[in-house]
């Protein structure tokens, strides 16, 4: 069931960063248009996000690559990294809070995403921190209040997403919290290389075997 964030006085939009190329996989397609088990990666990601935000989804990427999708906005500064994608999405979004994910994350756990939403509590950023303190900034919630900090860093040509954190109120979702909903941290599995696609297929097959 979708969380009714409006009842909490919040609005929520999802932003999919889909401007990256798939050159490391050996393809000339945008990464989001690679197929996993016959389904585009971007459609797998969208189907999970819809369980959280309904149809309030913005895709940040080249509009000409996504003619069949309703709300697509270009990177304001293409090929400058994910911070620009986050910035472009936040500038366009009608919502105060925005769930930002990469287009190549096929195993996003809906229950974990909903838990992150429940922990907004007027924070500027809600972001997972797991393992030995690794932060996953591309499966996180960002307030539009982040825009000023991003603009200041962009003016200094600092394109690191994590570099905006010290200037904002950040809520970290820690190991123990993540494990309740995603014991194997599959939500943060992303596809950069051909071997990752193969591994993703193995994960899907193993899940089917367990269900049977």
mmCIF file of C-alpha atoms in Angstrom:
data_model
loop_
_atom_site.group_PDB
_atom_site.id
_atom_site.type_symbol
_atom_site.label_atom_id
_atom_site.label_comp_id
_atom_site.label_asym_id
_atom_site.label_seq_id
_atom_site.Cartn_x
_atom_site.Cartn_y
_atom_site.Cartn_z
ATOM 1 C CA UNK A 1 0.000 0.000 0.000
ATOM 2 C CA UNK A 2 1.256 3.479 -0.863
ATOM 3 C CA UNK A 3 2.026 5.727 2.094
ATOM 4 C CA UNK A 4 -0.383 8.656 2.145
ATOM 5 C CA UNK A 5 2.241 11.281 2.874
ATOM 6 C CA UNK A 6 -0.315 14.073 2.464
ATOM 7 C CA UNK A 7 -1.934 12.987 5.725
ATOM 8 C CA UNK A 8 1.392 13.745 7.411
ATOM 9 C CA UNK A 9 1.514 17.189 5.845
ATOM 10 C CA UNK A 10 4.167 16.065 3.369
ATOM 11 C CA UNK A 11 4.368 15.826 -0.379
ATOM 12 C CA UNK A 12 6.642 13.273 -1.991
ATOM 13 C CA UNK A 13 7.967 12.767 -5.508
ATOM 14 C CA UNK A 14 10.406 10.148 -6.756
ATOM 15 C CA UNK A 15 13.323 11.163 -8.972
ATOM 16 C CA UNK A 16 15.062 8.544 -11.115
ATOM 17 C CA UNK A 17 18.547 9.482 -12.284
ATOM 18 C CA UNK A 18 18.682 8.072 -15.801
ATOM 19 C CA UNK A 19 21.290 10.101 -17.639
ATOM 20 C CA UNK A 20 24.184 7.682 -17.312
ATOM 21 C CA UNK A 21 25.671 5.769 -20.219
ATOM 22 C CA UNK A 22 26.343 2.027 -20.120
ATOM 23 C CA UNK A 23 29.812 2.128 -21.674
ATOM 24 C CA UNK A 24 31.276 -0.044 -18.900
ATOM 25 C CA UNK A 25 28.818 -2.781 -19.870
ATOM 26 C CA UNK A 26 29.802 -2.440 -23.514
ATOM 27 C CA UNK A 27 26.561 -0.941 -24.808
ATOM 28 C CA UNK A 28 25.710 2.337 -26.495
ATOM 29 C CA UNK A 29 22.273 2.447 -24.831
ATOM 30 C CA UNK A 30 21.443 4.481 -21.769
ATOM 31 C CA UNK A 31 21.853 2.196 -18.793
ATOM 32 C CA UNK A 32 18.189 2.475 -17.866
ATOM 33 C CA UNK A 33 17.192 0.927 -21.214
ATOM 34 C CA UNK A 34 19.180 -2.250 -20.687
ATOM 35 C CA UNK A 35 16.976 -5.278 -20.118
ATOM 36 C CA UNK A 36 16.953 -7.634 -17.164
ATOM 37 C CA UNK A 37 14.879 -10.758 -17.725
ATOM 38 C CA UNK A 38 13.187 -9.036 -20.639
ATOM 39 C CA UNK A 39 12.233 -5.866 -18.756
ATOM 40 C CA UNK A 40 13.866 -2.447 -18.988
ATOM 41 C CA UNK A 41 15.753 -1.485 -15.848
ATOM 42 C CA UNK A 42 13.911 1.820 -15.653
ATOM 43 C CA UNK A 43 10.547 0.033 -15.692
ATOM 44 C CA UNK A 44 11.643 -2.293 -12.893
ATOM 45 C CA UNK A 45 12.658 0.713 -10.793
ATOM 46 C CA UNK A 46 9.474 2.649 -11.625
ATOM 47 C CA UNK A 47 7.261 -0.264 -10.598
ATOM 48 C CA UNK A 48 8.823 -0.255 -7.122
ATOM 49 C CA UNK A 49 8.649 3.496 -6.719
ATOM 50 C CA UNK A 50 4.971 3.525 -7.668
ATOM 51 C CA UNK A 51 4.279 1.513 -4.517
ATOM 52 C CA UNK A 52 5.605 4.473 -2.524
ATOM 53 C CA UNK A 53 4.722 7.621 -4.479
ATOM 54 C CA UNK A 54 2.099 6.529 -7.000
ATOM 55 C CA UNK A 55 2.644 8.271 -10.327
ATOM 56 C CA UNK A 56 4.655 11.177 -8.867
ATOM 57 C CA UNK A 57 7.848 10.166 -10.661
ATOM 58 C CA UNK A 58 10.340 12.384 -12.499
ATOM 59 C CA UNK A 59 12.985 10.890 -14.775
ATOM 60 C CA UNK A 60 16.170 12.943 -15.140
ATOM 61 C CA UNK A 61 17.810 12.123 -18.431
ATOM 62 C CA UNK A 62 17.779 12.939 -22.162
ATOM 63 C CA UNK A 63 14.075 13.432 -23.010
ATOM 64 C CA UNK A 64 14.577 12.053 -26.519
ATOM 65 C CA UNK A 65 15.546 8.698 -24.986
ATOM 66 C CA UNK A 66 12.269 8.429 -23.069
ATOM 67 C CA UNK A 67 9.502 9.548 -25.464
ATOM 68 C CA UNK A 68 6.877 7.257 -23.900
ATOM 69 C CA UNK A 69 7.338 8.534 -20.332
ATOM 70 C CA UNK A 70 5.303 11.484 -19.094
ATOM 71 C CA UNK A 71 7.625 13.546 -16.895
ATOM 72 C CA UNK A 72 11.221 13.633 -18.138
ATOM 73 C CA UNK A 73 13.621 16.511 -17.533
ATOM 74 C CA UNK A 74 17.179 16.890 -18.832
ATOM 75 C CA UNK A 75 20.260 17.220 -16.687
ATOM 76 C CA UNK A 76 20.928 20.955 -16.430
ATOM 77 C CA UNK A 77 24.641 20.187 -16.933
ATOM 78 C CA UNK A 78 24.906 16.792 -18.678
ATOM 79 C CA UNK A 79 27.574 14.252 -17.764
ATOM 80 C CA UNK A 80 28.685 16.084 -14.610
ATOM 81 C CA UNK A 81 27.649 13.338 -12.221
ATOM 82 C CA UNK A 82 24.723 12.450 -9.953
ATOM 83 C CA UNK A 83 24.757 15.707 -7.965
ATOM 84 C CA UNK A 84 23.644 17.511 -11.133
ATOM 85 C CA UNK A 85 20.908 14.928 -11.614
ATOM 86 C CA UNK A 86 19.682 15.454 -8.054
ATOM 87 C CA UNK A 87 19.801 19.213 -8.545
ATOM 88 C CA UNK A 88 17.908 19.031 -11.853
ATOM 89 C CA UNK A 89 15.222 16.843 -10.308
ATOM 90 C CA UNK A 90 14.805 18.990 -7.202
ATOM 91 C CA UNK A 91 14.524 22.151 -9.308
ATOM 92 C CA UNK A 92 11.668 20.562 -11.266
ATOM 93 C CA UNK A 93 9.883 18.713 -8.488
ATOM 94 C CA UNK A 94 6.644 20.127 -7.074
ATOM 95 C CA UNK A 95 7.271 18.312 -3.780
ATOM 96 C CA UNK A 96 9.209 19.377 -0.715
ATOM 97 C CA UNK A 97 10.604 15.852 -0.253
ATOM 98 C CA UNK A 98 12.001 13.678 -3.000
ATOM 99 C CA UNK A 99 13.049 10.045 -3.072
ATOM 100 C CA UNK A 100 16.086 9.897 -5.361
ATOM 101 C CA UNK A 101 17.288 6.585 -6.819
ATOM 102 C CA UNK A 102 19.502 5.394 -9.632
ATOM 103 C CA UNK A 103 17.956 3.839 -12.725
ATOM 104 C CA UNK A 104 20.119 0.731 -12.335
ATOM 105 C CA UNK A 105 18.876 -0.482 -8.925
ATOM 106 C CA UNK A 106 16.493 -3.373 -9.732
ATOM 107 C CA UNK A 107 16.094 -4.685 -6.182
ATOM 108 C CA UNK A 108 14.854 -1.634 -4.302
ATOM 109 C CA UNK A 109 12.956 -2.896 -1.261
ATOM 110 C CA UNK A 110 9.633 -1.088 -1.015
ATOM 111 C CA UNK A 111 9.356 -1.662 2.741
ATOM 112 C CA UNK A 112 12.738 -0.010 3.275
ATOM 113 C CA UNK A 113 11.771 2.972 1.112
ATOM 114 C CA UNK A 114 8.566 3.409 3.098
ATOM 115 C CA UNK A 115 10.546 3.240 6.343
ATOM 116 C CA UNK A 116 12.808 6.008 5.055
ATOM 117 C CA UNK A 117 9.736 8.120 4.299
ATOM 118 C CA UNK A 118 8.477 7.574 7.851
ATOM 119 C CA UNK A 119 11.792 8.986 9.098
ATOM 120 C CA UNK A 120 11.705 12.278 7.210
ATOM 121 C CA UNK A 121 10.699 14.211 10.357
ATOM 122 C CA UNK A 122 11.803 17.582 8.948
ATOM 123 C CA UNK A 123 15.285 16.306 8.098
ATOM 124 C CA UNK A 124 16.865 17.654 4.923
ATOM 125 C CA UNK A 125 18.266 14.268 3.889
ATOM 126 C CA UNK A 126 17.399 10.688 4.854
ATOM 127 C CA UNK A 127 20.103 8.318 3.644
ATOM 128 C CA UNK A 128 21.156 4.695 4.315
ATOM 129 C CA UNK A 129 24.499 4.047 5.994
ATOM 130 C CA UNK A 130 25.616 0.422 6.080
ATOM 131 C CA UNK A 131 28.568 -1.928 6.181
ATOM 132 C CA UNK A 132 31.644 -0.081 7.439
ATOM 133 C CA UNK A 133 29.910 3.269 7.224
ATOM 134 C CA UNK A 134 29.256 3.326 3.488
ATOM 135 C CA UNK A 135 26.647 5.927 2.553
ATOM 136 C CA UNK A 136 24.268 5.333 -0.366
ATOM 137 C CA UNK A 137 23.342 8.799 -1.669
ATOM 138 C CA UNK A 138 21.482 7.395 -4.688
ATOM 139 C CA UNK A 139 18.830 5.689 -2.613
ATOM 140 C CA UNK A 140 17.946 8.608 -0.379
ATOM 141 C CA UNK A 141 15.396 11.306 0.339
ATOM 142 C CA UNK A 142 16.291 14.939 -0.311
ATOM 143 C CA UNK A 143 14.366 18.055 0.648
ATOM 144 C CA UNK A 144 14.230 20.992 -1.708
ATOM 145 C CA UNK A 145 16.029 22.824 1.115
ATOM 146 C CA UNK A 146 19.143 21.095 -0.243
ATOM 147 C CA UNK A 147 19.125 23.324 -3.317
ATOM 148 C CA UNK A 148 21.024 26.216 -1.717
ATOM 149 C CA UNK A 149 23.805 23.938 -0.465
ATOM 150 C CA UNK A 150 24.055 22.255 -3.864
ATOM 151 C CA UNK A 151 24.238 25.590 -5.664
ATOM 152 C CA UNK A 152 27.027 26.800 -3.382
ATOM 153 C CA UNK A 153 29.040 23.643 -4.072
ATOM 154 C CA UNK A 154 28.397 23.786 -7.795
ATOM 155 C CA UNK A 155 29.710 27.351 -7.811
ATOM 156 C CA UNK A 156 32.936 25.912 -6.381
ATOM 157 C CA UNK A 157 32.832 23.059 -8.950
ATOM 158 C CA UNK A 158 32.453 20.559 -6.148
ATOM 159 C CA UNK A 159 30.317 17.786 -7.672
ATOM 160 C CA UNK A 160 30.392 15.375 -4.731
ATOM 161 C CA UNK A 161 26.948 14.477 -3.372
ATOM 162 C CA UNK A 162 28.347 13.740 0.081
ATOM 163 C CA UNK A 163 29.972 17.184 0.229
ATOM 164 C CA UNK A 164 26.574 18.812 0.819
ATOM 165 C CA UNK A 165 25.833 16.683 3.916
ATOM 166 C CA UNK A 166 27.760 18.782 6.489
ATOM 167 C CA UNK A 167 25.625 21.804 5.601
ATOM 168 C CA UNK A 168 22.267 20.072 6.120
ATOM 169 C CA UNK A 169 20.255 18.131 8.686
ATOM 170 C CA UNK A 170 20.870 14.476 7.852
ATOM 171 C CA UNK A 171 19.159 11.377 9.209
ATOM 172 C CA UNK A 172 21.157 8.184 8.649
ATOM 173 C CA UNK A 173 19.304 4.885 8.358
ATOM 174 C CA UNK A 174 21.730 2.462 9.994
ATOM 175 C CA UNK A 175 22.654 -1.199 9.476
ATOM 176 C CA UNK A 176 20.201 -2.621 11.997
ATOM 177 C CA UNK A 177 17.294 -0.624 10.586
ATOM 178 C CA UNK A 178 18.084 -1.626 7.016
ATOM 179 C CA UNK A 179 18.345 -5.318 7.913
ATOM 180 C CA UNK A 180 14.763 -5.360 9.180
ATOM 181 C CA UNK A 181 13.525 -4.794 5.646
ATOM 182 C CA UNK A 182 16.426 -5.795 3.420
ATOM 183 C CA UNK A 183 18.682 -8.326 5.192
ATOM 184 C CA UNK A 184 21.063 -8.717 2.237
ATOM 185 C CA UNK A 185 21.182 -5.009 1.317
ATOM 186 C CA UNK A 186 19.989 -5.810 -2.202
ATOM 187 C CA UNK A 187 18.358 -2.372 -2.444
ATOM 188 C CA UNK A 188 21.822 -0.937 -3.048
ATOM 189 C CA UNK A 189 22.797 -3.430 -5.757
ATOM 190 C CA UNK A 190 23.431 -1.479 -8.934
ATOM 191 C CA UNK A 191 24.456 -2.499 -12.414
ATOM 192 C CA UNK A 192 27.678 -1.073 -13.789
ATOM 193 C CA UNK A 193 29.255 -4.046 -15.554
ATOM 194 C CA UNK A 194 28.103 -7.062 -17.551
ATOM 195 C CA UNK A 195 28.912 -9.263 -14.563
ATOM 196 C CA UNK A 196 26.399 -7.269 -12.508
ATOM 197 C CA UNK A 197 23.640 -8.101 -14.998
ATOM 198 C CA UNK A 198 24.564 -11.770 -14.728
ATOM 199 C CA UNK A 199 24.551 -11.575 -10.937
ATOM 200 C CA UNK A 200 21.154 -9.827 -10.984
ATOM 201 C CA UNK A 201 19.698 -12.667 -13.062
ATOM 202 C CA UNK A 202 21.062 -15.172 -10.543
ATOM 203 C CA UNK A 203 19.383 -13.267 -7.696
ATOM 204 C CA UNK A 204 16.060 -13.281 -9.530
ATOM 205 C CA UNK A 205 16.351 -16.998 -10.277
ATOM 206 C CA UNK A 206 17.222 -17.844 -6.664
ATOM 207 C CA UNK A 207 14.194 -15.899 -5.434
ATOM 208 C CA UNK A 208 11.930 -17.802 -7.814
ATOM 209 C CA UNK A 209 13.382 -21.114 -6.606
ATOM 210 C CA UNK A 210 12.688 -20.202 -2.966
ATOM 211 C CA UNK A 211 9.085 -19.296 -3.801
ATOM 212 C CA UNK A 212 8.596 -22.651 -5.514
#
